[in-house]
Each structure stands twice: as structure tokens, then as C-alpha cells.
Amino acid sequence: MCRGTRVAGQDMTGLSPRRLTIALGVMVVGGILCLAVLTVADVVSVAVAGGLALGGSALAVLMVILIGVRRVDAKVQRSLRENRRHREQPVVTAQAGPNGLDEVREKVEEVLGALGEDRIEVLSRWSEARSQIDERLASLAADMERRADALDARMSEFGGRVEALTALDGRLRELERDVSRTLKSVTSAADATYARLEAYADLRGWLQPRAPMPALRGWAISPDVLHLAAEIIWRKRPKVIVECGSGSSSVWLGYVVERLGGGRVIALEHDERYLQVSRDLVRAHGMEDVVEIRHAPLEAWRDGDEEYSWYAMSAIEDLHDIGVLLVDGPPGPTGPQARYPALPVLLSRCSEDVTVVLDDADRQDERALSDRWLAAYPELERTAPKGGGSAHVFTRRTR
């Protein structure tokens, strides 16, 4: 019995709780260091590493407590067995006298000493471990705070860059729209310029004027509209052509009529200065028997409550059977929709198959009066030929 107890005590003593505790402490510290290295290397996040370290430390402390409890329990069991043994042999203990009591006292002191030593050792190691855990957690919290501050700073910087990129994207889109509009405008202008150059080259090659011609720009009719009017005259071969306004276009139309071998061009001019210039131009090209520039001062003409400045009626009293009417006057500054009276005054003097060409139909005033003509004269239909530039062409509907 005694031998068995002694062997058990030796086995328990051989477990060396102190050494096991030290070994567990070393393992915990090593694990924490490994987690710290992994955290610094960004393999494991700070939160995960902190949780693992705290869990490992708690597990180690629990194991130390369990070992201590096991050690204490073994010593208590051994003391109980010794006590029972002494109770079972009272005579021996009595005969032992003071020496037997001393032996019991020594055993009790040994048990209490063992219990106290283990308890103090466990509490000491728990205190050290808890202190280390608190320090590590404080360090991890500080590191996490620094990283959070750094992340906030980077996010703020990133947000600023995103706002800058958004603003830049808006400016780029606006610039893209401006460039697109500019390209469309340039393309449209280039197409119009090409059409005018092509029309002018075709007119010169076809009509071959006998004297220098003034430029077709500024106040003059554009080459593409003049080419359109020349095509209509060539196709319809009218006997009377009336032009509201005069200038180089009057001579060009005279060349067309001359090539056809018949017809007459009558141009109405209200400005005496341009009247003389146009007559000189007609005379220089020998067109007196084909082209007539009539002086037609502007007079008040009323249409209900509206009043316009229009060519004097005396200048058009003898005009009948007009086959082509080219409306390029009076000029816009003489009043709003200044050319509107052309149809109310002259349409009744036109032939059934008359063709009316309205120049400058790309301007707001001319577009408005063009719409008014369609509303007032439903027998007319309007077209805007691609080759006619800014002109609107009106013809009677076929029945």
C-alpha cells in the first residue's frame, strides 16, 4: 500500500507541472510571435491574429490550471490515504508517541506547502500571461488604429482623386460634344462650300459669260441657288422670269434665257444706287434686249392689320404669265418678313405651272413667311432641294 502510494507520488512528481507550464508558456509565446510575423507580412489580418493569440493564451492558462488542480488533487488523495492508514493503526501511532504526531504534522505541512506552492505558481503564471496578453492586445489595438487611420487617409485621397476624375470626365464629355458640334458645323460648311463651288464652275462652263462677272457672295444670290433657278428655267423654258431684287444674278439668268433662244428677265430694284450698277452690268454683257432692270421704289402695302414695305405696284402692272419667280428682295432690314407680299401680289399674275424660288430660307424670317405661304395657299407644295442650298421651291399641286 505504501509502496503503491509512493510510486504514484513519484509518477505525479515526474510529471513536473512547472516544466509543463514553462513549455506551454514557450509554445504560446512562440505562437504569438509567429502570428505577429504573419500579421506584419499581411498573410493574416490583425483581427484574426489577435483572436488566435488570445484564444491560444486562454487555452494555455486553462491547461496550466488543470495541471495544477490535478497535482493538488493527487496530493490530497495521497494525504487522505496516509490519514486512513494512520487511523487503521492507532496502536502503532500511540506507541510512536510524539514521533508519530510529528510525522502526521510533517505530512499535513507537506500537503499544505504543496498546495500553497502550486496555488502561488499557478496564480503567478496566470498573472504573467494575463499581463502579456494585455500588452499584446494593447499593441494590436494601437496597430489597428494606426492602420485604420492610414486606410482613412488613403480612402480620402482616393475619394479626392475619384471626384477629380469625375469632374475631368464631365469636362471631357462636354469637350467631346463641343468637338462633335464643331465637326458637324465644319462638315456642313465644307459641304455647302463645295456645292457652291461646283455650281459656280458648272455655270461658268455652261454659260461662258462675255465679260467679267461680280462675285456671288455677300448680298448677291449664292451660286447653288442661282444654279437651281437656271435648271428650272432650262427645264420649263418660261417666257417671263421675274426677280425681286437685282444684281449679278440678273445677268446670269439673262445668259440662260439667251441660250434658250427666247424669254425675258425682269428684275425689280428699289435702291437707285444698285439700280444703276445692275443696269451697267447688263449693258457690259450686251443683255439689254433680254434683261430689264426696273426701278420699283418701296411703298406701303397692307395685309389686314399688317403693313409691309413692298415694290411699287406701278412697276408690275404690265406683268402677266410669270413662269418663274425668284424672290430675293426686298432685303431683311426693311422690315420683318419683308418678302411676304411676293405671293399675295404676284401669284395672280403667274402661270398655272409657275415655280417660285425663295432665297435665304435658312433664316428665321424667311422660314416663317414660307410657312405662312403654305397656310394661305393650300394649292402650293414646298420642297427644299439638296442642291438648292438655302432655297425653298413652291409649285402648284398637280390635279
Short mmCIF file of C-alpha atoms in Angstrom, two decimals:
data_model
loop_
_atom_site.label_atom_id
_atom_site.label_comp_id
_atom_site.label_asym_id
_atom_site.label_seq_id
_atom_site.Cartn_x
_atom_site.Cartn_y
_atom_site.Cartn_z
CA MET A 1 0.00 0.00 0.00
CA CYS A 2 2.73 2.37 0.99
CA ARG A 3 4.81 1.37 -1.95
CA GLY A 4 1.90 1.94 -4.31
CA THR A 5 1.37 5.36 -2.88
CA ARG A 6 4.99 6.19 -3.12
CA VAL A 7 5.16 5.09 -6.72
CA ALA A 8 2.08 7.12 -7.58
CA GLY A 9 3.60 10.12 -5.86
CA GLN A 10 6.80 9.63 -7.78
CA ASP A 11 4.79 9.41 -11.04
CA MET A 12 2.95 12.60 -10.25
CA THR A 13 6.21 14.27 -9.29
CA GLY A 14 7.73 13.08 -12.57
CA LEU A 15 5.03 14.97 -14.48
CA SER A 16 6.82 18.21 -13.40
CA PRO A 17 3.92 20.71 -13.70
CA ARG A 18 6.40 23.57 -13.56
CA ARG A 19 8.20 22.25 -16.59
CA LEU A 20 4.93 21.64 -18.40
CA THR A 21 3.83 25.17 -17.58
CA ILE A 22 7.12 26.60 -18.86
CA ALA A 23 6.79 24.52 -22.03
CA LEU A 24 3.24 25.74 -22.58
CA GLY A 25 4.35 29.34 -22.00
CA VAL A 26 7.14 28.94 -24.54
CA MET A 27 4.68 27.46 -27.04
CA VAL A 28 2.21 30.33 -26.50
CA VAL A 29 4.91 32.99 -26.87
CA GLY A 30 6.20 31.25 -29.99
CA GLY A 31 2.70 31.09 -31.45
CA ILE A 32 2.15 34.77 -30.71
CA LEU A 33 5.46 35.67 -32.36
CA CYS A 34 4.54 33.59 -35.42
CA LEU A 35 1.18 35.35 -35.65
CA ALA A 36 2.93 38.70 -35.30
CA VAL A 37 5.27 37.81 -38.17
CA LEU A 38 2.33 36.66 -40.31
CA THR A 39 0.46 39.88 -39.48
CA VAL A 40 3.41 42.08 -40.43
CA ALA A 41 3.76 40.12 -43.67
CA ASP A 42 0.00 40.75 -44.35
CA VAL A 43 -0.63 36.98 -44.54
CA VAL A 44 -3.11 37.14 -41.64
CA SER A 45 -5.21 40.18 -40.75
CA VAL A 46 -4.64 41.93 -37.41
CA ALA A 47 -8.09 40.99 -36.10
CA VAL A 48 -7.63 37.28 -36.88
CA ALA A 49 -4.12 37.21 -35.42
CA GLY A 50 -5.31 38.92 -32.23
CA GLY A 51 -8.16 36.44 -31.85
CA LEU A 52 -5.87 33.45 -32.36
CA ALA A 53 -3.30 34.79 -29.88
CA LEU A 54 -5.95 35.47 -27.24
CA GLY A 55 -7.52 32.03 -27.71
CA GLY A 56 -4.16 30.26 -27.55
CA SER A 57 -3.18 32.10 -24.40
CA ALA A 58 -6.50 31.30 -22.71
CA LEU A 59 -6.13 27.62 -23.66
CA ALA A 60 -2.61 27.52 -22.25
CA VAL A 61 -3.73 29.11 -18.98
CA LEU A 62 -6.58 26.60 -18.75
CA MET A 63 -4.17 23.70 -19.22
CA VAL A 64 -1.86 25.09 -16.54
CA ILE A 65 -4.82 25.37 -14.15
CA LEU A 66 -5.90 21.83 -14.95
CA ILE A 67 -2.37 20.51 -14.35
CA GLY A 68 -2.23 22.39 -11.05
CA VAL A 69 -5.61 21.06 -9.98
CA ARG A 70 -4.54 17.54 -10.93
CA ARG A 71 -1.37 17.97 -8.89
CA VAL A 72 -3.25 19.26 -5.88
CA ASP A 73 -5.84 16.50 -6.19
CA ALA A 74 -3.10 13.85 -6.27
CA LYS A 75 -1.52 15.27 -3.14
CA VAL A 76 -4.85 15.47 -1.34
CA GLN A 77 -5.63 11.84 -2.23
CA ARG A 78 -2.22 10.82 -1.01
CA SER A 79 -2.77 12.66 2.28
CA LEU A 80 -6.16 11.04 2.73
CA ARG A 81 -4.68 7.63 2.16
CA GLU A 82 -1.96 8.37 4.72
CA ASN A 83 -4.59 9.55 7.21
CA ARG A 84 -6.66 6.41 6.76
CA ARG A 85 -3.57 4.36 7.15
CA HIS A 86 -2.75 6.05 10.46
CA ARG A 87 -6.33 5.62 11.70
CA GLU A 88 -6.20 1.93 10.88
CA GLN A 89 -3.04 1.57 13.06
CA PRO A 90 -3.87 3.57 16.22
CA VAL A 91 -1.67 1.43 18.45
CA VAL A 92 1.35 2.00 16.34
CA THR A 93 0.62 5.74 16.26
CA ALA A 94 0.10 5.79 20.01
CA GLN A 95 3.22 3.81 20.62
CA ALA A 96 5.02 6.13 18.39
CA GLY A 97 4.41 8.89 20.90
CA PRO A 98 5.49 12.30 19.96
CA ASN A 99 7.33 10.99 16.95
CA GLY A 100 4.03 9.75 15.40
CA LEU A 101 2.38 13.15 15.86
CA ASP A 102 5.40 14.82 14.40
CA GLU A 103 5.15 12.59 11.38
CA VAL A 104 1.47 13.49 10.88
CA ARG A 105 2.22 17.17 11.34
CA GLU A 106 5.01 16.93 8.80
CA LYS A 107 2.66 15.25 6.34
CA VAL A 108 0.00 17.91 6.82
CA GLU A 109 2.56 20.69 6.45
CA GLU A 110 3.90 18.96 3.37
CA VAL A 111 0.40 18.84 1.85
CA LEU A 112 -0.35 22.47 2.78
CA GLY A 113 3.05 23.54 1.49
CA ALA A 114 2.50 21.70 -1.77
CA LEU A 115 -0.96 23.19 -2.10
CA GLY A 116 0.33 26.69 -1.40
CA GLU A 117 3.28 26.36 -3.74
CA ASP A 118 1.15 25.11 -6.61
CA ARG A 119 -1.51 27.73 -6.00
CA ILE A 120 1.01 30.55 -5.91
CA GLU A 121 2.76 29.22 -9.00
CA VAL A 122 -0.49 28.97 -10.95
CA LEU A 123 -1.60 32.44 -9.92
CA SER A 124 1.82 33.87 -10.72
CA ARG A 125 1.88 32.32 -14.18
CA TRP A 126 -1.71 33.42 -14.82
CA SER A 127 -0.81 36.98 -13.81
CA GLU A 128 2.24 36.97 -16.10
CA ALA A 129 0.23 35.51 -19.00
CA ARG A 130 -2.59 37.99 -18.48
CA SER A 131 -0.12 40.87 -18.40
CA GLN A 132 1.46 39.68 -21.63
CA ILE A 133 -1.96 39.23 -23.23
CA ASP A 134 -3.00 42.75 -22.17
CA GLU A 135 0.22 44.21 -23.55
CA ARG A 136 -0.19 42.33 -26.82
CA LEU A 137 -3.84 43.36 -27.13
CA ALA A 138 -2.91 46.97 -26.45
CA SER A 139 -0.20 46.76 -29.08
CA LEU A 140 -2.59 45.15 -31.56
CA ALA A 141 -5.24 47.81 -30.85
CA ALA A 142 -2.71 50.59 -31.39
CA ASP A 143 -1.51 48.93 -34.61
CA MET A 144 -5.09 48.51 -35.81
CA GLU A 145 -5.81 52.17 -35.03
CA ARG A 146 -2.73 53.25 -36.99
CA ARG A 147 -3.73 51.07 -39.91
CA ALA A 148 -7.30 52.39 -39.75
CA ASP A 149 -6.01 55.98 -39.78
CA ALA A 150 -3.75 55.16 -42.73
CA LEU A 151 -6.67 53.49 -44.51
CA ASP A 152 -8.90 56.52 -43.86
CA ALA A 153 -6.23 58.80 -45.26
CA ARG A 154 -5.88 56.64 -48.36
CA MET A 155 -9.64 56.46 -48.80
CA SER A 156 -9.88 60.24 -48.51
CA GLU A 157 -7.12 60.62 -51.08
CA PHE A 158 -8.82 58.06 -53.29
CA GLY A 159 -12.14 59.90 -52.91
CA GLY A 160 -10.49 63.16 -53.91
CA ARG A 161 -9.00 61.51 -56.97
CA VAL A 162 -12.35 59.97 -57.88
CA GLU A 163 -14.01 63.41 -57.64
CA ALA A 164 -11.24 64.89 -59.78
CA LEU A 165 -11.65 62.11 -62.34
CA THR A 166 -15.42 62.60 -62.34
CA ALA A 167 -15.02 66.32 -62.94
CA LEU A 168 -12.45 65.60 -65.67
CA ASP A 169 -14.81 63.08 -67.25
CA GLY A 170 -17.56 65.72 -67.28
CA ARG A 171 -15.25 68.24 -68.91
CA LEU A 172 -14.11 65.64 -71.45
CA ARG A 173 -17.71 64.79 -72.32
CA GLU A 174 -18.54 68.46 -72.72
CA LEU A 175 -15.45 68.92 -74.87
CA GLU A 176 -16.48 65.88 -76.90
CA ARG A 177 -19.91 67.39 -77.50
CA ASP A 178 -18.33 70.73 -78.48
CA VAL A 179 -15.92 69.00 -80.84
CA SER A 180 -18.77 66.95 -82.31
CA ARG A 181 -20.86 70.08 -82.89
CA THR A 182 -17.87 71.88 -84.36
CA LEU A 183 -17.09 68.97 -86.67
CA LYS A 184 -20.71 68.83 -87.82
CA SER A 185 -20.69 72.58 -88.41
CA VAL A 186 -17.37 72.44 -90.26
CA THR A 187 -18.55 69.45 -92.30
CA SER A 188 -21.80 71.20 -93.16
CA ALA A 189 -19.96 74.39 -94.11
CA ALA A 190 -17.47 72.41 -96.17
CA ASP A 191 -20.28 70.59 -97.97
CA ALA A 192 -22.08 73.88 -98.66
CA THR A 193 -18.87 75.49 -99.91
CA TYR A 194 -18.17 72.54 -102.18
CA ALA A 195 -21.72 72.66 -103.56
CA ARG A 196 -21.38 76.39 -104.28
CA LEU A 197 -18.00 75.96 -105.94
CA GLU A 198 -19.33 73.10 -108.02
CA ALA A 199 -22.40 75.13 -109.02
CA TYR A 200 -20.31 78.19 -109.90
CA ALA A 201 -17.88 76.13 -112.00
CA ASP A 202 -20.77 74.49 -113.82
CA LEU A 203 -22.46 77.87 -114.50
CA ARG A 204 -19.29 79.40 -115.93
CA GLY A 205 -18.58 76.37 -118.08
CA TRP A 206 -22.16 76.20 -119.31
CA LEU A 207 -22.97 79.89 -119.89
CA GLN A 208 -19.46 81.27 -120.62
CA PRO A 209 -20.07 84.98 -119.82
CA ARG A 210 -18.65 87.50 -122.29
CA ALA A 211 -17.41 89.95 -119.65
CA PRO A 212 -16.16 89.78 -116.04
CA MET A 213 -18.85 88.85 -113.52
CA PRO A 214 -19.09 90.22 -109.96
CA ALA A 215 -18.64 87.81 -107.07
CA LEU A 216 -21.66 85.74 -105.99
CA ARG A 217 -21.38 86.42 -102.27
CA GLY A 218 -22.48 88.92 -99.63
CA TRP A 219 -25.78 90.46 -100.80
CA ALA A 220 -25.68 88.52 -104.06
CA ILE A 221 -27.52 85.24 -104.52
CA SER A 222 -25.38 82.16 -103.79
CA PRO A 223 -24.14 80.02 -106.74
CA ASP A 224 -26.10 76.92 -105.67
CA VAL A 225 -29.44 78.81 -105.57
CA LEU A 226 -28.63 80.51 -108.89
CA HIS A 227 -27.76 77.11 -110.38
CA LEU A 228 -31.13 75.78 -109.14
CA ALA A 229 -33.00 78.70 -110.75
CA ALA A 230 -31.05 78.21 -114.01
CA GLU A 231 -32.00 74.50 -114.04
CA ILE A 232 -35.69 75.35 -113.55
CA ILE A 233 -35.60 77.92 -116.36
CA TRP A 234 -33.79 75.46 -118.66
CA ARG A 235 -36.37 72.76 -117.92
CA LYS A 236 -39.56 74.92 -118.03
CA ARG A 237 -38.46 77.46 -120.69
CA PRO A 238 -40.77 80.25 -119.38
CA LYS A 239 -41.45 83.39 -121.36
CA VAL A 240 -41.38 85.73 -118.34
CA ILE A 241 -38.99 85.50 -115.39
CA VAL A 242 -39.39 87.98 -112.53
CA GLU A 243 -36.67 88.58 -109.97
CA CYS A 244 -37.36 90.52 -106.76
CA GLY A 245 -34.01 92.26 -106.40
CA SER A 246 -31.27 92.75 -108.97
CA GLY A 247 -27.54 92.25 -109.45
CA SER A 248 -25.20 89.72 -110.98
CA SER A 249 -27.95 87.07 -110.78
CA SER A 250 -29.97 89.09 -113.30
CA VAL A 251 -27.15 88.78 -115.86
CA TRP A 252 -26.63 85.07 -115.17
CA LEU A 253 -30.36 84.44 -115.72
CA GLY A 254 -30.10 86.53 -118.91
CA TYR A 255 -27.41 84.17 -120.21
CA VAL A 256 -29.71 81.21 -119.55
CA VAL A 257 -32.58 82.84 -121.47
CA GLU A 258 -30.18 83.78 -124.25
CA ARG A 259 -29.01 80.17 -124.54
CA LEU A 260 -32.64 79.03 -124.76
CA GLY A 261 -33.32 81.47 -127.59
CA GLY A 262 -36.34 83.13 -126.05
CA GLY A 263 -37.73 84.66 -122.88
CA ARG A 264 -37.32 87.78 -120.80
CA VAL A 265 -35.89 88.59 -117.33
CA ILE A 266 -37.42 91.48 -115.35
CA ALA A 267 -35.64 92.48 -112.11
CA LEU A 268 -37.26 94.82 -109.56
CA GLU A 269 -34.83 97.14 -107.74
CA HIS A 270 -35.82 99.78 -105.14
CA ASP A 271 -32.34 101.22 -104.43
CA GLU A 272 -31.23 103.71 -107.09
CA ARG A 273 -27.54 103.01 -106.45
CA TYR A 274 -27.90 99.29 -107.12
CA LEU A 275 -30.28 100.10 -109.96
CA GLN A 276 -27.51 101.91 -111.85
CA VAL A 277 -24.89 99.25 -111.02
CA SER A 278 -27.17 96.48 -112.28
CA ARG A 279 -28.02 98.37 -115.47
CA ASP A 280 -24.31 98.99 -116.16
CA LEU A 281 -23.64 95.26 -115.67
CA VAL A 282 -26.42 94.33 -118.10
CA ARG A 283 -25.05 96.80 -120.63
CA ALA A 284 -21.49 95.45 -120.25
CA HIS A 285 -22.69 91.98 -121.18
CA GLY A 286 -24.91 93.16 -124.02
CA MET A 287 -28.07 91.91 -122.35
CA GLU A 288 -30.36 94.96 -122.90
CA ASP A 289 -32.75 93.04 -125.16
CA VAL A 290 -33.03 90.13 -122.66
CA VAL A 291 -32.75 91.65 -119.17
CA GLU A 292 -34.68 94.67 -117.85
CA ILE A 293 -33.83 96.31 -114.52
CA ARG A 294 -36.92 98.20 -113.34
CA HIS A 295 -36.91 100.91 -110.72
CA ALA A 296 -39.55 99.91 -108.15
CA PRO A 297 -39.41 102.14 -105.03
CA LEU A 298 -40.71 100.62 -101.81
CA GLU A 299 -44.24 101.63 -100.85
CA ALA A 300 -46.58 100.73 -98.03
CA TRP A 301 -48.56 97.57 -98.67
CA ARG A 302 -51.19 96.36 -96.21
CA ASP A 303 -52.47 92.88 -95.46
CA GLY A 304 -55.23 93.29 -92.91
CA ASP A 305 -53.69 94.90 -89.82
CA GLU A 306 -50.12 94.29 -91.02
CA GLU A 307 -48.15 96.74 -93.12
CA TYR A 308 -45.10 95.97 -95.28
CA SER A 309 -42.70 97.92 -97.49
CA TRP A 310 -43.07 96.47 -100.96
CA TYR A 311 -42.20 97.36 -104.53
CA ALA A 312 -44.42 99.99 -106.16
CA MET A 313 -47.41 98.46 -107.89
CA SER A 314 -46.80 100.67 -110.94
CA ALA A 315 -43.64 98.62 -111.67
CA ILE A 316 -45.58 95.35 -112.05
CA GLU A 317 -48.88 96.41 -113.65
CA ASP A 318 -47.95 95.02 -117.07
CA LEU A 319 -46.58 91.70 -115.78
CA HIS A 320 -48.56 88.56 -116.66
CA ASP A 321 -47.96 84.86 -117.26
CA ILE A 322 -44.91 84.75 -114.99
CA GLY A 323 -43.35 81.28 -115.35
CA VAL A 324 -40.52 81.58 -112.77
CA LEU A 325 -40.50 83.92 -109.77
CA LEU A 326 -37.21 84.36 -107.89
CA VAL A 327 -37.80 86.09 -104.53
CA ASP A 328 -34.52 87.60 -103.26
CA GLY A 329 -35.77 91.01 -102.08
CA PRO A 330 -36.51 93.38 -100.52
CA PRO A 331 -33.62 92.97 -98.04
CA GLY A 332 -34.36 91.88 -94.47
CA PRO A 333 -33.55 95.23 -92.77
CA THR A 334 -36.56 96.83 -94.46
CA GLY A 335 -38.89 95.06 -92.01
CA PRO A 336 -39.99 91.74 -90.51
CA GLN A 337 -40.87 89.12 -93.14
CA ALA A 338 -40.21 91.78 -95.76
CA ARG A 339 -40.64 89.33 -98.66
CA TYR A 340 -44.05 88.03 -97.63
CA PRO A 341 -46.07 90.23 -100.11
CA ALA A 342 -44.43 88.50 -103.09
CA LEU A 343 -47.10 85.81 -103.40
CA PRO A 344 -50.16 87.87 -102.39
CA VAL A 345 -49.17 90.48 -105.03
CA LEU A 346 -47.70 88.37 -107.86
CA LEU A 347 -49.24 84.87 -107.67
CA SER A 348 -52.36 86.02 -109.54
CA ARG A 349 -50.06 87.26 -112.35
CA CYS A 350 -48.28 83.87 -112.64
CA SER A 351 -48.93 80.97 -114.99
CA GLU A 352 -50.57 77.76 -113.76
CA ASP A 353 -47.24 75.91 -113.86
CA VAL A 354 -45.30 78.69 -112.11
CA THR A 355 -42.28 77.84 -109.97
CA VAL A 356 -41.43 80.15 -107.07
CA VAL A 357 -37.92 80.11 -105.62
CA LEU A 358 -37.50 81.72 -102.16
CA ASP A 359 -33.87 82.51 -101.33
CA ASP A 360 -32.37 82.66 -97.80
CA ALA A 361 -34.90 80.11 -96.47
CA ASP A 362 -32.40 79.15 -93.77
CA ARG A 363 -33.15 82.44 -91.96
CA GLN A 364 -35.89 82.63 -89.33
CA ASP A 365 -37.93 85.34 -91.09
CA GLU A 366 -37.92 83.51 -94.40
CA ARG A 367 -38.87 80.20 -92.75
CA ALA A 368 -41.81 81.91 -91.04
CA LEU A 369 -43.15 83.54 -94.22
CA SER A 370 -42.61 80.26 -96.11
CA ASP A 371 -44.94 78.56 -93.61
CA ARG A 372 -47.43 81.39 -93.97
CA TRP A 373 -47.46 80.95 -97.77
CA LEU A 374 -48.26 77.25 -97.41
CA ALA A 375 -51.10 78.02 -95.00
CA ALA A 376 -52.52 80.81 -97.17
CA TYR A 377 -52.21 78.95 -100.50
CA PRO A 378 -53.04 75.25 -99.99
CA GLU A 379 -52.75 74.64 -103.74
CA LEU A 380 -48.97 75.07 -103.39
CA GLU A 381 -46.49 72.44 -102.30
CA ARG A 382 -43.00 73.13 -101.00
CA THR A 383 -39.71 71.35 -101.48
CA ALA A 384 -36.17 72.05 -100.31
CA PRO A 385 -33.83 70.55 -102.91
CA LYS A 386 -30.47 69.34 -101.58
CA GLY A 387 -28.69 71.02 -104.41
CA GLY A 388 -30.59 74.25 -103.83
CA GLY A 389 -28.76 75.27 -100.70
CA SER A 390 -30.91 77.58 -98.60
CA ALA A 391 -33.81 77.81 -101.09
CA HIS A 392 -37.45 76.72 -100.83
CA VAL A 393 -39.23 75.88 -104.07
CA PHE A 394 -43.01 76.23 -104.45
CA THR A 395 -45.09 74.70 -107.23
CA ARG A 396 -48.80 74.17 -107.79
CA ARG A 397 -50.12 70.71 -106.90
CA THR A 398 -50.86 68.54 -109.86
CA ARG A 399 -54.56 67.71 -110.27
#
